Amino acid sequence: MAGRNHLYIPGPTNVPNEVLNAMHVTMEDHRSPVFPKLLTPLLQDLKKIFKTETGQCFIFPATGTAGWEVALTNTLNPGDKVLIYRFGQFSHLWAEMGKRLGFDVEIHQVAWGKGIPLDHLEARLKEDSQHTIKAVLATHNETATGVTSDIGGVRKAMDAAGHPALLFVDGVSSIASIDFRMDEWGVDGAISGSQKGFMMPAGGAFLAFSQKALKLVETCTYPRCFLDLKDQMNTNKDGYTPYTPALPILYGLRKALDLLLEEGMENVYARHYRLAEGTRKAVAAWGLKTCAQPGFESNTVTAVMVPEDKDARTVIATAFSKYNMSLGGGLSELLGKAFRIGHVGDMNDVSMLGAIAGVEMALLDNGFDIKPGSGVAAAIEYYRSTAK
Ligand code: PLP
């Protein structure tokens, strides 16, 4: 089909040309005396994205899933208890990983559409007077449901309970696009990946750990090898890596960080809010509902629920085959019940309007009772009135 495929899934996201070009490099010796000039500033500048001064950043040639594993296996001992709220496919998968790795995973189910219940968390931690819970695993932005949880609130609940558990946060679809403050929120391990807000291909797991977490790495008895933070620390301190780095990912990251920091993180967050808000206005104008309940709406992805007599898969199939546009599917419990519009990464008002127009055409083609142009008109109004 002529024209490029319009990628509106919540990762991988559109890669800016500047990043693509920056990745187009010949290979080089990663043990050369000049390699640290690339790696060391990357690890420093990542701290600005995670908003940490006291923590330490790491880059693994891997994806977000590996980041979950790094956090668990470098700080906890086999059989340790961790607490997680399950409210979407990604919090589900992190909980499952914990079980598969032999941790004692305490799972609390939350209706899909809501995020971490802070009162429940505080009460549960108060009850755990023996401090058997060693870590709280918090999914900041549940990509499956388009739900954002309040991580500052999680920290407050942990403090109110006087509980010393580690706080690990999955920020794969939030960090570099939704407000994230590692130090202020007392996050001990923050996990992200290259293919969403960082606007790069998959292949880089970007992580940050607090000094509290890094102290535990010394004594942690969980067996690990490829994902060992100690090996990273021992080599990163001189500007090197324990094994062959994914060079194009590092060069892409250099450019992506330059772009993000040049725009300014507060502006990046505000842009994502506007992209999301225009999308939500369109969804409301179509008379449809988001999976996210009020107060939990994500600024990087909107999961749109379809009426019971419809199948969201047909909307996605039409969008792809007829309009060369990719939307995200409903995952697990939302299969067929929702489609997802990604509004994360290298996007602006006009690219978002393209997405909304494409969804609208696919909805009309599938017999949805909507007024042609209604979603686009609502978004246009919003974008025009809020553009600077
Ligand atoms: N966590 C969240 C919130 C995600 O959205 C994803 C992937 O989409 C992951 C974790 C897993 O990351 P990856 O696919 O990079 O391993």
CSV table of N, CA and C and ligand atoms in Angstrom, one decimal, residues 10-12 62-68 89-91 93-94 139-144 170-174 191-196 202-205 301 331 340, ligand 1:
chain,number,residue,atom,x,y,z
A,10,PRO,N,0.9,1.4,21.2
A,10,PRO,CA,1.7,2.0,22.3
A,10,PRO,C,3.0,1.3,22.4
A,11,GLY,N,3.8,1.2,21.4
A,11,GLY,CA,5.1,0.7,21.4
A,11,GLY,C,5.2,-0.6,20.6
A,12,PRO,N,6.2,-0.7,19.7
A,12,PRO,CA,7.2,0.3,19.4
A,12,PRO,C,6.5,1.6,18.8
A,62,ALA,N,18.6,-5.3,26.1
A,62,ALA,CA,17.5,-6.2,26.4
A,62,ALA,C,16.2,-5.4,26.3
A,63,THR,N,15.1,-5.9,26.8
A,63,THR,CA,13.8,-5.1,26.8
A,63,THR,C,13.3,-4.9,28.2
A,64,GLY,N,12.1,-4.3,28.3
A,64,GLY,CA,11.5,-4.0,29.6
A,64,GLY,C,11.4,-5.3,30.5
A,65,THR,N,11.0,-6.4,29.9
A,65,THR,CA,10.9,-7.6,30.6
A,65,THR,C,12.1,-8.0,31.4
A,66,ALA,N,13.3,-7.8,30.8
A,66,ALA,CA,14.5,-8.1,31.5
A,66,ALA,C,14.7,-7.1,32.6
A,67,GLY,N,14.2,-5.9,32.5
A,67,GLY,CA,14.3,-4.9,33.6
A,67,GLY,C,13.5,-5.4,34.8
A,68,TRP,N,12.3,-6.0,34.6
A,68,TRP,CA,11.6,-6.6,35.7
A,68,TRP,C,12.5,-7.6,36.5
A,89,GLN,N,-2.6,-6.6,31.7
A,89,GLN,CA,-1.7,-7.7,31.2
A,89,GLN,C,-0.3,-7.6,31.7
A,90,PHE,N,0.2,-6.3,31.8
A,90,PHE,CA,1.6,-6.2,32.2
A,90,PHE,C,1.9,-6.4,33.6
A,91,SER,N,1.0,-5.9,34.5
A,91,SER,CA,1.1,-6.2,35.9
A,91,SER,C,0.9,-7.7,36.1
A,93,LEU,N,1.8,-10.0,34.0
A,93,LEU,CA,3.1,-10.7,33.5
A,93,LEU,C,4.2,-10.6,34.5
A,94,TRP,N,4.3,-9.4,35.2
A,94,TRP,CA,5.3,-9.2,36.2
A,94,TRP,C,5.1,-10.1,37.4
A,139,THR,N,3.1,-1.0,38.8
A,139,THR,CA,3.0,-0.7,37.4
A,139,THR,C,2.5,0.7,37.2
A,140,HIS,N,3.4,1.6,36.8
A,140,HIS,CA,3.1,3.0,36.8
A,140,HIS,C,2.0,3.3,35.7
A,141,ASN,N,2.3,2.8,34.5
A,141,ASN,CA,1.3,2.9,33.4
A,141,ASN,C,1.0,1.6,32.8
A,142,GLU,N,-0.2,1.1,33.1
A,142,GLU,CA,-0.6,-0.2,32.6
A,142,GLU,C,-1.0,-0.1,31.1
A,143,THR,N,-0.1,-0.5,30.2
A,143,THR,CA,-0.3,-0.3,28.8
A,143,THR,C,-1.5,-1.0,28.3
A,144,ALA,N,-1.9,-2.1,28.9
A,144,ALA,CA,-3.0,-2.9,28.4
A,144,ALA,C,-4.4,-2.2,28.6
A,170,ASP,N,7.5,-0.2,37.3
A,170,ASP,CA,7.5,-0.5,35.9
A,170,ASP,C,7.1,0.8,35.2
A,171,GLY,N,8.1,1.5,34.6
A,171,GLY,CA,7.8,2.7,33.9
A,171,GLY,C,8.0,2.6,32.4
A,172,VAL,N,7.8,1.3,31.9
A,172,VAL,CA,8.1,1.1,30.5
A,172,VAL,C,7.3,2.0,29.6
A,173,SER,N,6.0,2.2,29.9
A,173,SER,CA,5.2,3.1,29.0
A,173,SER,C,4.9,4.4,29.7
A,174,SER,N,5.7,4.8,30.7
A,174,SER,CA,5.5,6.1,31.3
A,174,SER,C,6.8,7.0,31.2
A,191,ILE,N,12.1,1.0,35.9
A,191,ILE,CA,12.4,0.1,34.8
A,191,ILE,C,11.7,0.8,33.5
A,192,SER,N,12.5,0.9,32.5
A,192,SER,CA,12.0,1.4,31.2
A,192,SER,C,12.6,0.7,30.0
A,193,GLY,N,12.1,1.0,28.9
A,193,GLY,CA,12.6,0.4,27.7
A,193,GLY,C,12.7,1.4,26.6
A,194,SER,N,13.4,1.0,25.5
A,194,SER,CA,13.8,2.0,24.5
A,194,SER,C,12.6,2.3,23.5
A,195,GLN,N,11.6,1.4,23.4
A,195,GLN,CA,10.7,1.5,22.3
A,195,GLN,C,9.4,2.3,22.5
A,196,LYS,N,9.3,3.1,23.6
A,196,LYS,CA,8.1,3.8,23.8
A,196,LYS,C,8.4,5.3,23.9
A,202,ALA,N,13.0,-1.4,19.9
A,202,ALA,CA,13.2,-2.2,21.1
A,202,ALA,C,14.7,-2.6,21.1
A,203,GLY,N,15.2,-3.0,22.3
A,203,GLY,CA,16.6,-3.5,22.4
A,203,GLY,C,17.4,-2.8,23.5
A,204,GLY,N,16.8,-1.8,24.1
A,204,GLY,CA,17.5,-1.2,25.3
A,204,GLY,C,16.6,-1.2,26.5
A,205,ALA,N,17.1,-1.8,27.6
A,205,ALA,CA,16.4,-1.7,28.9
A,205,ALA,C,17.1,-0.7,29.6
A,301,VAL,N,-1.5,6.0,26.3
A,301,VAL,CA,-2.3,5.1,25.6
A,301,VAL,C,-3.7,5.1,26.1
A,331,LEU,N,-5.8,-6.8,25.1
A,331,LEU,CA,-5.0,-7.9,25.6
A,331,LEU,C,-5.7,-8.7,26.6
A,340,ARG,N,-6.7,-0.2,21.3
A,340,ARG,CA,-5.9,0.8,21.9
A,340,ARG,C,-5.2,1.8,20.9
B,1,PLP,N1,5.7,-3.2,31.1
B,1,PLP,C1,4.8,-2.5,30.4
B,1,PLP,C2,4.0,-1.5,31.1
B,1,PLP,C3,4.8,-2.6,29.0
B,1,PLP,O1,3.9,-1.9,28.3
B,1,PLP,C4,5.6,-3.6,28.4
B,1,PLP,C5,5.6,-3.8,26.9
B,1,PLP,O2,4.7,-3.3,26.2
B,1,PLP,C6,6.5,-4.3,29.2
B,1,PLP,C7,6.5,-4.1,30.5
B,1,PLP,C8,7.3,-5.4,28.6
B,1,PLP,O3,8.4,-4.7,27.9
B,1,PLP,P1,9.1,-5.4,26.7
B,1,PLP,O4,8.1,-5.8,25.7
B,1,PLP,O5,10.0,-4.3,26.3
B,1,PLP,O6,9.9,-6.6,27.3
